Amino acid sequence: MPKSILFVCLGNICRSPLAEALAKQFANKQGLDLVIDSCGTGSWHVGEAPCSDSIRVAKEHGLDISHQRARQINQEDLLYFDLIIVLDEKNLHDLKMMGAQNVHKLGAYGYNNEDVPDPYFFPGYEGFDKVYNMIDTCVTNLMTDIR
Ligand code: 4NP
């Protein structure tokens, strides 16, 4: 069983903060001793809180992600984390270019290996609702698998 999981998207302000929060919720409920974190491949939003639509959709499901702050992935992450879960194909490509080995797409855990679409460029509730549901299903399956 992995001891640490890192969720990676592009900006670390829309998708991976939700994955981090849902995985932490699962681990807490099941009493799993895991380090869980998220980050982005890009640096544009380093230090920022998650985007307002992600904060809102999380809140509607009883999760507070407003304290999270975006950070960019680094080489130490690749050594430290036992399992790296990316949100889409571009993230997968970027991580492999960095030399990551233990990397999988979140969509492999229940959505036929589909990308979790990037909602940043399609704001509005509907996109984020869909993204939340995809992430929720896949994170639950992932965490159940590794338990
Ligand atoms: P995320 O969404 O990868 O789900 O956090 C994005 C956030 C910001 C940008 C792209 C995607 N951006 O280009 O700034």
CSV table of N, CA and C in Angstrom, one decimal, chain A:
chain,number,residue,atom,x,y,z
A,1,MET,N,0.8,-1.2,0.0
A,1,MET,CA,0.0,0.0,0.0
A,1,MET,C,0.9,1.3,0.0
A,2,PRO,N,0.6,2.2,-0.9
A,2,PRO,CA,1.4,3.5,-0.9
A,2,PRO,C,1.2,4.2,0.4
A,3,LYS,N,2.2,5.0,0.8
A,3,LYS,CA,2.2,5.8,2.0
A,3,LYS,C,1.9,7.3,1.7
A,4,SER,N,2.0,7.6,0.4
A,4,SER,CA,1.9,9.0,0.0
A,4,SER,C,1.4,9.1,-1.4
A,5,ILE,N,0.4,10.0,-1.6
A,5,ILE,CA,-0.2,10.2,-2.9
A,5,ILE,C,-0.2,11.7,-3.3
A,6,LEU,N,0.2,12.0,-4.5
A,6,LEU,CA,0.2,13.4,-5.0
A,6,LEU,C,-0.7,13.5,-6.2
A,7,PHE,N,-1.7,14.4,-6.2
A,7,PHE,CA,-2.6,14.7,-7.3
A,7,PHE,C,-2.0,15.9,-8.0
A,8,VAL,N,-1.9,15.8,-9.4
A,8,VAL,CA,-1.3,16.8,-10.2
A,8,VAL,C,-2.2,17.2,-11.3
A,9,CYS,N,-2.5,18.5,-11.4
A,9,CYS,CA,-3.2,19.1,-12.6
A,9,CYS,C,-2.3,20.2,-13.2
A,10,LEU,N,-2.9,21.1,-13.9
A,10,LEU,CA,-2.1,22.2,-14.6
A,10,LEU,C,-1.8,23.3,-13.6
A,11,GLY,N,-2.9,23.9,-13.1
A,11,GLY,CA,-2.7,25.1,-12.3
A,11,GLY,C,-2.8,24.9,-10.8
A,12,ASN,N,-3.3,23.7,-10.3
A,12,ASN,CA,-3.5,23.4,-8.9
A,12,ASN,C,-4.4,24.4,-8.2
A,13,ILE,N,-5.4,24.9,-9.0
A,13,ILE,CA,-6.4,25.7,-8.4
A,13,ILE,C,-7.8,25.3,-8.7
A,14,CYS,N,-8.0,24.3,-9.7
A,14,CYS,CA,-9.4,23.9,-10.0
A,14,CYS,C,-9.6,22.4,-9.6
A,15,ARG,N,-8.9,21.5,-10.3
A,15,ARG,CA,-9.1,20.1,-10.2
A,15,ARG,C,-8.4,19.4,-9.1
A,16,SER,N,-7.1,19.5,-9.0
A,16,SER,CA,-6.3,18.7,-8.0
A,16,SER,C,-6.6,19.1,-6.6
A,17,PRO,N,-7.0,20.4,-6.3
A,17,PRO,CA,-7.4,20.7,-4.9
A,17,PRO,C,-8.7,19.8,-4.5
A,18,LEU,N,-9.6,19.6,-5.4
A,18,LEU,CA,-10.8,18.8,-5.1
A,18,LEU,C,-10.3,17.3,-4.9
A,19,ALA,N,-9.4,16.8,-5.7
A,19,ALA,CA,-9.0,15.4,-5.5
A,19,ALA,C,-8.3,15.3,-4.2
A,20,GLU,N,-7.4,16.3,-3.8
A,20,GLU,CA,-6.7,16.2,-2.5
A,20,GLU,C,-7.7,16.2,-1.4
A,21,ALA,N,-8.7,17.1,-1.5
A,21,ALA,CA,-9.7,17.1,-0.4
A,21,ALA,C,-10.5,15.9,-0.2
A,22,LEU,N,-10.9,15.3,-1.4
A,22,LEU,CA,-11.7,14.1,-1.4
A,22,LEU,C,-10.9,12.9,-0.9
A,23,ALA,N,-9.7,12.8,-1.3
A,23,ALA,CA,-8.8,11.7,-0.8
A,23,ALA,C,-8.5,11.8,0.7
A,24,LYS,N,-8.3,13.0,1.2
A,24,LYS,CA,-8.1,13.2,2.6
A,24,LYS,C,-9.3,12.9,3.4
A,25,GLN,N,-10.5,13.2,2.9
A,25,GLN,CA,-11.8,12.9,3.5
A,25,GLN,C,-11.9,11.4,3.6
A,26,PHE,N,-11.6,10.7,2.5
A,26,PHE,CA,-11.7,9.2,2.5
A,26,PHE,C,-10.7,8.6,3.5
A,27,ALA,N,-9.5,9.1,3.5
A,27,ALA,CA,-8.5,8.6,4.4
A,27,ALA,C,-8.9,8.8,5.9
A,28,ASN,N,-9.4,10.0,6.2
A,28,ASN,CA,-9.8,10.3,7.5
A,28,ASN,C,-10.9,9.3,8.0
A,29,LYS,N,-11.9,9.2,7.1
A,29,LYS,CA,-13.1,8.3,7.5
A,29,LYS,C,-12.7,6.9,7.7
A,30,GLN,N,-11.7,6.4,6.9
A,30,GLN,CA,-11.3,5.0,6.9
A,30,GLN,C,-10.1,4.8,7.9
A,31,GLY,N,-9.6,5.9,8.5
A,31,GLY,CA,-8.5,5.8,9.4
A,31,GLY,C,-7.2,5.4,8.7
A,32,LEU,N,-7.0,5.8,7.5
A,32,LEU,CA,-5.8,5.4,6.7
A,32,LEU,C,-4.7,6.5,7.0
A,33,ASP,N,-3.5,6.0,7.3
A,33,ASP,CA,-2.4,6.9,7.6
A,33,ASP,C,-1.6,7.2,6.3
A,34,LEU,N,-2.0,8.2,5.6
A,34,LEU,CA,-1.4,8.5,4.3
A,34,LEU,C,-1.1,10.0,4.2
A,35,VAL,N,0.0,10.3,3.5
A,35,VAL,CA,0.3,11.7,3.2
A,35,VAL,C,-0.3,12.0,1.8
A,36,ILE,N,-1.2,13.0,1.8
A,36,ILE,CA,-1.9,13.3,0.6
A,36,ILE,C,-1.7,14.8,0.3
A,37,ASP,N,-1.3,15.1,-1.0
A,37,ASP,CA,-1.1,16.5,-1.4
A,37,ASP,C,-1.5,16.7,-2.8
A,38,SER,N,-1.4,17.9,-3.3
A,38,SER,CA,-1.7,18.2,-4.7
A,38,SER,C,-0.8,19.3,-5.1
A,39,CYS,N,-0.6,19.4,-6.4
A,39,CYS,CA,0.2,20.5,-7.0
A,39,CYS,C,-0.1,20.6,-8.5
A,40,GLY,N,0.5,21.6,-9.1
A,40,GLY,CA,0.3,21.9,-10.5
A,40,GLY,C,1.6,21.7,-11.3
A,41,THR,N,1.5,21.5,-12.6
A,41,THR,CA,2.7,21.4,-13.4
A,41,THR,C,3.2,22.9,-13.7
A,42,GLY,N,2.2,23.8,-13.8
A,42,GLY,CA,2.5,25.2,-14.1
A,42,GLY,C,2.7,26.1,-12.8
A,43,SER,N,3.3,27.2,-13.0
A,43,SER,CA,3.6,28.1,-11.9
A,43,SER,C,2.7,29.4,-11.8
A,44,TRP,N,1.8,29.5,-12.7
A,44,TRP,CA,1.0,30.7,-12.8
A,44,TRP,C,0.3,31.1,-11.5
A,45,HIS,N,-0.2,30.1,-10.8
A,45,HIS,CA,-1.1,30.4,-9.6
A,45,HIS,C,-0.4,30.1,-8.3
A,46,VAL,N,0.9,29.9,-8.3
A,46,VAL,CA,1.6,29.5,-7.0
A,46,VAL,C,1.2,30.5,-5.9
A,47,GLY,N,0.8,29.9,-4.8
A,47,GLY,CA,0.4,30.7,-3.6
A,47,GLY,C,-1.0,31.1,-3.5
A,48,GLU,N,-1.8,30.9,-4.6
A,48,GLU,CA,-3.2,31.3,-4.6
A,48,GLU,C,-4.1,30.2,-4.0
A,49,ALA,N,-5.2,30.6,-3.5
A,49,ALA,CA,-6.3,29.7,-3.1
A,49,ALA,C,-6.9,29.1,-4.3
A,50,PRO,N,-7.7,28.0,-4.1
A,50,PRO,CA,-8.4,27.4,-5.3
A,50,PRO,C,-9.4,28.4,-5.9
A,51,CYS,N,-9.7,28.2,-7.1
A,51,CYS,CA,-10.7,29.1,-7.8
A,51,CYS,C,-12.0,29.0,-7.1
A,52,SER,N,-12.8,30.1,-7.3
A,52,SER,CA,-14.0,30.3,-6.6
A,52,SER,C,-15.0,29.2,-6.9
A,53,ASP,N,-15.1,28.7,-8.1
A,53,ASP,CA,-16.1,27.7,-8.5
A,53,ASP,C,-15.7,26.3,-7.8
A,54,SER,N,-14.4,26.0,-7.6
A,54,SER,CA,-14.0,24.8,-6.9
A,54,SER,C,-14.3,24.9,-5.4
A,55,ILE,N,-14.1,26.1,-4.9
A,55,ILE,CA,-14.4,26.3,-3.5
A,55,ILE,C,-15.9,26.1,-3.3
A,56,ARG,N,-16.7,26.7,-4.2
A,56,ARG,CA,-18.2,26.6,-4.1
A,56,ARG,C,-18.7,25.2,-4.2
A,57,VAL,N,-18.2,24.4,-5.2
A,57,VAL,CA,-18.7,23.1,-5.4
A,57,VAL,C,-18.3,22.2,-4.3
A,58,ALA,N,-17.1,22.4,-3.8
A,58,ALA,CA,-16.6,21.6,-2.6
A,58,ALA,C,-17.5,21.9,-1.4
A,59,LYS,N,-17.8,23.2,-1.2
A,59,LYS,CA,-18.6,23.6,0.0
A,59,LYS,C,-20.0,23.0,-0.1
A,60,GLU,N,-20.5,22.9,-1.3
A,60,GLU,CA,-21.8,22.3,-1.4
A,60,GLU,C,-21.9,20.8,-1.1
A,61,HIS,N,-20.7,20.2,-1.1
A,61,HIS,CA,-20.5,18.8,-0.7
A,61,HIS,C,-19.9,18.7,0.7
A,62,GLY,N,-19.9,19.8,1.4
A,62,GLY,CA,-19.4,19.7,2.8
A,62,GLY,C,-17.9,19.7,3.0
A,63,LEU,N,-17.2,20.1,2.0
A,63,LEU,CA,-15.7,20.2,2.0
A,63,LEU,C,-15.2,21.6,2.0
A,64,ASP,N,-14.3,22.0,2.9
A,64,ASP,CA,-13.7,23.3,2.8
A,64,ASP,C,-12.3,23.2,2.3
A,65,ILE,N,-12.1,23.8,1.1
A,65,ILE,CA,-10.8,23.7,0.4
A,65,ILE,C,-10.2,25.1,0.4
A,66,SER,N,-10.8,26.1,1.0
A,66,SER,CA,-10.4,27.5,0.9
A,66,SER,C,-9.0,27.8,1.5
A,67,HIS,N,-8.5,26.9,2.4
A,67,HIS,CA,-7.2,27.1,3.0
A,67,HIS,C,-6.1,26.6,2.1
A,68,GLN,N,-6.4,25.8,1.1
A,68,GLN,CA,-5.3,25.2,0.2
A,68,GLN,C,-4.6,26.3,-0.5
A,69,ARG,N,-3.3,26.1,-0.8
A,69,ARG,CA,-2.6,27.1,-1.6
A,69,ARG,C,-1.8,26.4,-2.7
A,70,ALA,N,-1.9,26.9,-3.9
A,70,ALA,CA,-1.3,26.3,-5.1
A,70,ALA,C,0.2,26.2,-5.0
A,71,ARG,N,0.8,25.1,-5.4
A,71,ARG,CA,2.3,25.0,-5.6
A,71,ARG,C,2.6,24.3,-6.8
A,72,GLN,N,3.8,24.4,-7.3
A,72,GLN,CA,4.3,23.8,-8.5
A,72,GLN,C,5.1,22.5,-8.2
A,73,ILE,N,4.9,21.5,-9.0
A,73,ILE,CA,5.6,20.2,-8.8
A,73,ILE,C,7.1,20.5,-8.9
A,74,ASN,N,7.9,19.7,-8.2
A,74,ASN,CA,9.4,19.7,-8.3
A,74,ASN,C,10.0,18.3,-8.3
A,75,GLN,N,11.2,18.2,-8.5
A,75,GLN,CA,11.9,16.9,-8.7
A,75,GLN,C,11.8,16.1,-7.4
A,76,GLU,N,11.8,16.8,-6.2
A,76,GLU,CA,11.8,16.0,-4.9
A,76,GLU,C,10.4,15.3,-4.8
A,77,ASP,N,9.4,15.9,-5.4
A,77,ASP,CA,8.1,15.3,-5.3
A,77,ASP,C,8.1,13.9,-6.0
A,78,LEU,N,8.9,13.8,-7.1
A,78,LEU,CA,9.0,12.5,-7.8
A,78,LEU,C,9.6,11.4,-7.0
A,79,LEU,N,10.6,11.8,-6.1
A,79,LEU,CA,11.3,10.9,-5.3
A,79,LEU,C,10.4,10.5,-4.0
A,80,TYR,N,9.7,11.5,-3.5
A,80,TYR,CA,9.0,11.4,-2.2
A,80,TYR,C,7.7,10.6,-2.4
A,81,PHE,N,6.9,10.9,-3.4
A,81,PHE,CA,5.5,10.4,-3.4
A,81,PHE,C,5.5,9.0,-4.0
A,82,ASP,N,4.9,8.0,-3.3
A,82,ASP,CA,4.8,6.6,-3.8
A,82,ASP,C,3.9,6.5,-5.0
A,83,LEU,N,2.9,7.4,-5.1
A,83,LEU,CA,1.9,7.3,-6.2
A,83,LEU,C,1.6,8.7,-6.6
A,84,ILE,N,1.7,9.0,-8.0
A,84,ILE,CA,1.3,10.3,-8.5
A,84,ILE,C,0.1,10.1,-9.5
A,85,ILE,N,-0.9,10.8,-9.2
A,85,ILE,CA,-2.2,10.7,-10.0
A,85,ILE,C,-2.4,12.0,-10.7
A,86,VAL,N,-2.4,12.0,-12.0
A,86,VAL,CA,-2.7,13.2,-12.8
A,86,VAL,C,-4.1,13.2,-13.3
A,87,LEU,N,-4.5,14.4,-13.7
A,87,LEU,CA,-5.9,14.7,-14.1
A,87,LEU,C,-6.2,14.5,-15.6
A,88,ASP,N,-5.1,14.7,-16.4
A,88,ASP,CA,-5.4,14.6,-17.8
A,88,ASP,C,-4.1,14.2,-18.6
A,89,GLU,N,-4.3,13.9,-19.9
A,89,GLU,CA,-3.2,13.4,-20.7
A,89,GLU,C,-2.0,14.3,-20.8
A,90,LYS,N,-2.3,15.6,-20.8
A,90,LYS,CA,-1.1,16.6,-20.9
A,90,LYS,C,-0.3,16.5,-19.6
A,91,ASN,N,-1.0,16.4,-18.4
A,91,ASN,CA,-0.3,16.3,-17.2
A,91,ASN,C,0.6,15.0,-17.2
A,92,LEU,N,0.0,13.9,-17.8
A,92,LEU,CA,0.7,12.7,-17.8
A,92,LEU,C,2.0,12.8,-18.7
A,93,HIS,N,1.8,13.5,-19.8
A,93,HIS,CA,3.0,13.7,-20.7
A,93,HIS,C,4.1,14.5,-20.0
A,94,ASP,N,3.6,15.6,-19.3
A,94,ASP,CA,4.6,16.5,-18.6
A,94,ASP,C,5.3,15.8,-17.5
A,95,LEU,N,4.6,14.9,-16.8
A,95,LEU,CA,5.2,14.2,-15.7
A,95,LEU,C,6.2,13.2,-16.2
A,96,LYS,N,5.9,12.5,-17.3
A,96,LYS,CA,6.8,11.5,-17.9
A,96,LYS,C,8.0,12.2,-18.4
A,97,MET,N,7.9,13.4,-19.0
A,97,MET,CA,9.0,14.2,-19.4
A,97,MET,C,9.9,14.6,-18.2
A,98,MET,N,9.3,14.7,-17.1
A,98,MET,CA,10.2,15.0,-15.9
A,98,MET,C,10.8,13.8,-15.3
A,99,GLY,N,10.4,12.6,-15.8
A,99,GLY,CA,11.0,11.4,-15.3
A,99,GLY,C,10.2,10.6,-14.3
A,100,ALA,N,8.9,11.0,-14.2
A,100,ALA,CA,8.1,10.3,-13.2
A,100,ALA,C,7.8,8.9,-13.6
A,101,GLN,N,7.8,7.9,-12.7
A,101,GLN,CA,7.6,6.5,-13.0
A,101,GLN,C,6.2,6.0,-12.5
A,102,ASN,N,5.9,6.4,-11.3
A,102,ASN,CA,4.7,5.8,-10.6
A,102,ASN,C,3.5,6.7,-10.9
A,103,VAL,N,3.2,7.0,-12.1
A,103,VAL,CA,2.2,8.0,-12.4
A,103,VAL,C,1.0,7.4,-13.2
A,104,HIS,N,-0.2,7.7,-12.8
A,104,HIS,CA,-1.4,7.1,-13.4
A,104,HIS,C,-2.4,8.3,-13.6
A,105,LYS,N,-3.3,8.1,-14.6
A,105,LYS,CA,-4.4,9.0,-14.8
A,105,LYS,C,-5.6,8.7,-13.8
A,106,LEU,N,-6.2,9.7,-13.2
A,106,LEU,CA,-7.3,9.5,-12.3
A,106,LEU,C,-8.4,8.9,-13.1
A,107,GLY,N,-8.7,9.2,-14.3
A,107,GLY,CA,-9.8,8.6,-15.1
A,107,GLY,C,-9.7,7.1,-15.3
A,108,ALA,N,-8.5,6.6,-15.0
A,108,ALA,CA,-8.4,5.1,-15.1
A,108,ALA,C,-9.2,4.4,-14.0
A,109,TYR,N,-9.5,5.2,-13.0
A,109,TYR,CA,-10.2,4.6,-11.8
A,109,TYR,C,-11.7,4.8,-11.9
A,110,GLY,N,-12.3,4.5,-13.0
A,110,GLY,CA,-13.8,4.6,-13.1
A,110,GLY,C,-14.4,5.3,-14.3
A,111,TYR,N,-13.5,6.0,-15.1
A,111,TYR,CA,-14.0,6.8,-16.2
A,111,TYR,C,-13.3,6.4,-17.5
A,112,ASN,N,-13.0,5.1,-17.6
A,112,ASN,CA,-12.5,4.6,-18.9
A,112,ASN,C,-11.2,5.3,-19.3
A,113,ASN,N,-10.4,5.7,-18.3
A,113,ASN,CA,-9.2,6.5,-18.6
A,113,ASN,C,-9.3,7.8,-19.2
A,114,GLU,N,-10.6,8.4,-19.1
A,114,GLU,CA,-10.8,9.7,-19.7
A,114,GLU,C,-10.1,10.8,-18.9
A,115,ASP,N,-9.8,11.9,-19.6
A,115,ASP,CA,-9.3,13.1,-19.0
A,115,ASP,C,-10.4,13.7,-18.1
A,116,VAL,N,-10.0,14.2,-16.9
A,116,VAL,CA,-10.9,15.1,-16.2
A,116,VAL,C,-10.8,16.4,-16.8
A,117,PRO,N,-11.8,16.9,-17.5
A,117,PRO,CA,-11.7,18.1,-18.3
A,117,PRO,C,-11.3,19.3,-17.4
A,118,ASP,N,-10.5,20.2,-18.1
A,118,ASP,CA,-10.0,21.4,-17.4
A,118,ASP,C,-11.1,22.4,-17.4
A,119,PRO,N,-11.7,22.7,-16.2
A,119,PRO,CA,-12.8,23.6,-16.2
A,119,PRO,C,-12.4,25.1,-16.2
A,120,TYR,N,-11.1,25.3,-16.1
A,120,TYR,CA,-10.6,26.7,-16.0
A,120,TYR,C,-11.1,27.6,-17.1
A,121,PHE,N,-11.1,27.0,-18.3
A,121,PHE,CA,-11.4,27.7,-19.5
A,121,PHE,C,-12.9,27.7,-19.8
A,122,PHE,N,-13.7,26.9,-19.0
A,122,PHE,CA,-15.1,26.8,-19.2
A,122,PHE,C,-15.8,27.0,-17.9
A,123,PRO,N,-15.7,28.2,-17.3
A,123,PRO,CA,-16.2,28.5,-16.0
A,123,PRO,C,-17.8,28.4,-16.0
A,124,GLY,N,-18.3,28.3,-14.8
A,124,GLY,CA,-19.7,28.2,-14.6
A,124,GLY,C,-20.0,26.9,-13.9
A,125,TYR,N,-21.1,26.8,-13.2
A,125,TYR,CA,-21.4,25.8,-12.3
A,125,TYR,C,-21.4,24.4,-13.0
A,126,GLU,N,-22.0,24.3,-14.1
A,126,GLU,CA,-22.2,23.0,-14.7
A,126,GLU,C,-20.9,22.2,-14.9
A,127,GLY,N,-19.9,22.9,-15.5
A,127,GLY,CA,-18.6,22.3,-15.7
A,127,GLY,C,-18.0,21.8,-14.4
A,128,PHE,N,-18.1,22.6,-13.4
A,128,PHE,CA,-17.4,22.2,-12.1
A,128,PHE,C,-18.2,21.1,-11.4
A,129,ASP,N,-19.5,21.1,-11.6
A,129,ASP,CA,-20.3,20.0,-11.1
A,129,ASP,C,-19.9,18.6,-11.7
A,130,LYS,N,-19.8,18.6,-13.0
A,130,LYS,CA,-19.3,17.4,-13.7
A,130,LYS,C,-17.9,17.0,-13.2
A,131,VAL,N,-17.0,18.0,-13.2
A,131,VAL,CA,-15.7,17.7,-12.7
A,131,VAL,C,-15.7,17.1,-11.3
A,132,TYR,N,-16.5,17.7,-10.4
A,132,TYR,CA,-16.5,17.2,-9.0
A,132,TYR,C,-17.0,15.8,-9.0
A,133,ASN,N,-18.0,15.5,-9.8
A,133,ASN,CA,-18.6,14.1,-9.7
A,133,ASN,C,-17.6,13.1,-10.3
A,134,MET,N,-16.9,13.5,-11.3
A,134,MET,CA,-15.8,12.6,-11.9
A,134,MET,C,-14.7,12.3,-10.9
A,135,ILE,N,-14.3,13.4,-10.3
A,135,ILE,CA,-13.2,13.3,-9.3
A,135,ILE,C,-13.6,12.5,-8.1
A,136,ASP,N,-14.8,12.7,-7.6
A,136,ASP,CA,-15.4,12.0,-6.5
A,136,ASP,C,-15.4,10.5,-6.7
A,137,THR,N,-16.0,10.1,-7.9
A,137,THR,CA,-16.1,8.7,-8.2
A,137,THR,C,-14.7,8.0,-8.3
A,138,CYS,N,-13.8,8.7,-9.0
A,138,CYS,CA,-12.5,8.1,-9.3
A,138,CYS,C,-11.6,8.1,-8.0
A,139,VAL,N,-11.7,9.1,-7.2
A,139,VAL,CA,-10.9,9.1,-6.0
A,139,VAL,C,-11.4,8.0,-5.0
A,140,THR,N,-12.7,7.9,-5.0
A,140,THR,CA,-13.3,6.8,-4.1
A,140,THR,C,-12.8,5.4,-4.6
A,141,ASN,N,-12.8,5.2,-5.9
A,141,ASN,CA,-12.4,3.9,-6.4
A,141,ASN,C,-10.9,3.7,-6.2
A,142,LEU,N,-10.1,4.7,-6.5
A,142,LEU,CA,-8.6,4.7,-6.2
A,142,LEU,C,-8.3,4.3,-4.8
A,143,MET,N,-9.0,5.1,-3.9
A,143,MET,CA,-8.7,4.9,-2.5
A,143,MET,C,-9.1,3.5,-2.0
A,144,THR,N,-10.2,3.0,-2.6
A,144,THR,CA,-10.7,1.7,-2.2
A,144,THR,C,-9.7,0.6,-2.7
A,145,ASP,N,-9.2,0.8,-3.9
A,145,ASP,CA,-8.3,-0.1,-4.5
A,145,ASP,C,-7.0,-0.3,-3.7
A,146,ILE,N,-6.5,0.9,-3.2
A,146,ILE,CA,-5.1,0.8,-2.6
A,146,ILE,C,-5.2,0.5,-1.1
A,147,ARG,N,-6.4,0.5,-0.6
A,147,ARG,CA,-6.6,0.3,0.9
A,147,ARG,C,-6.1,-1.1,1.3
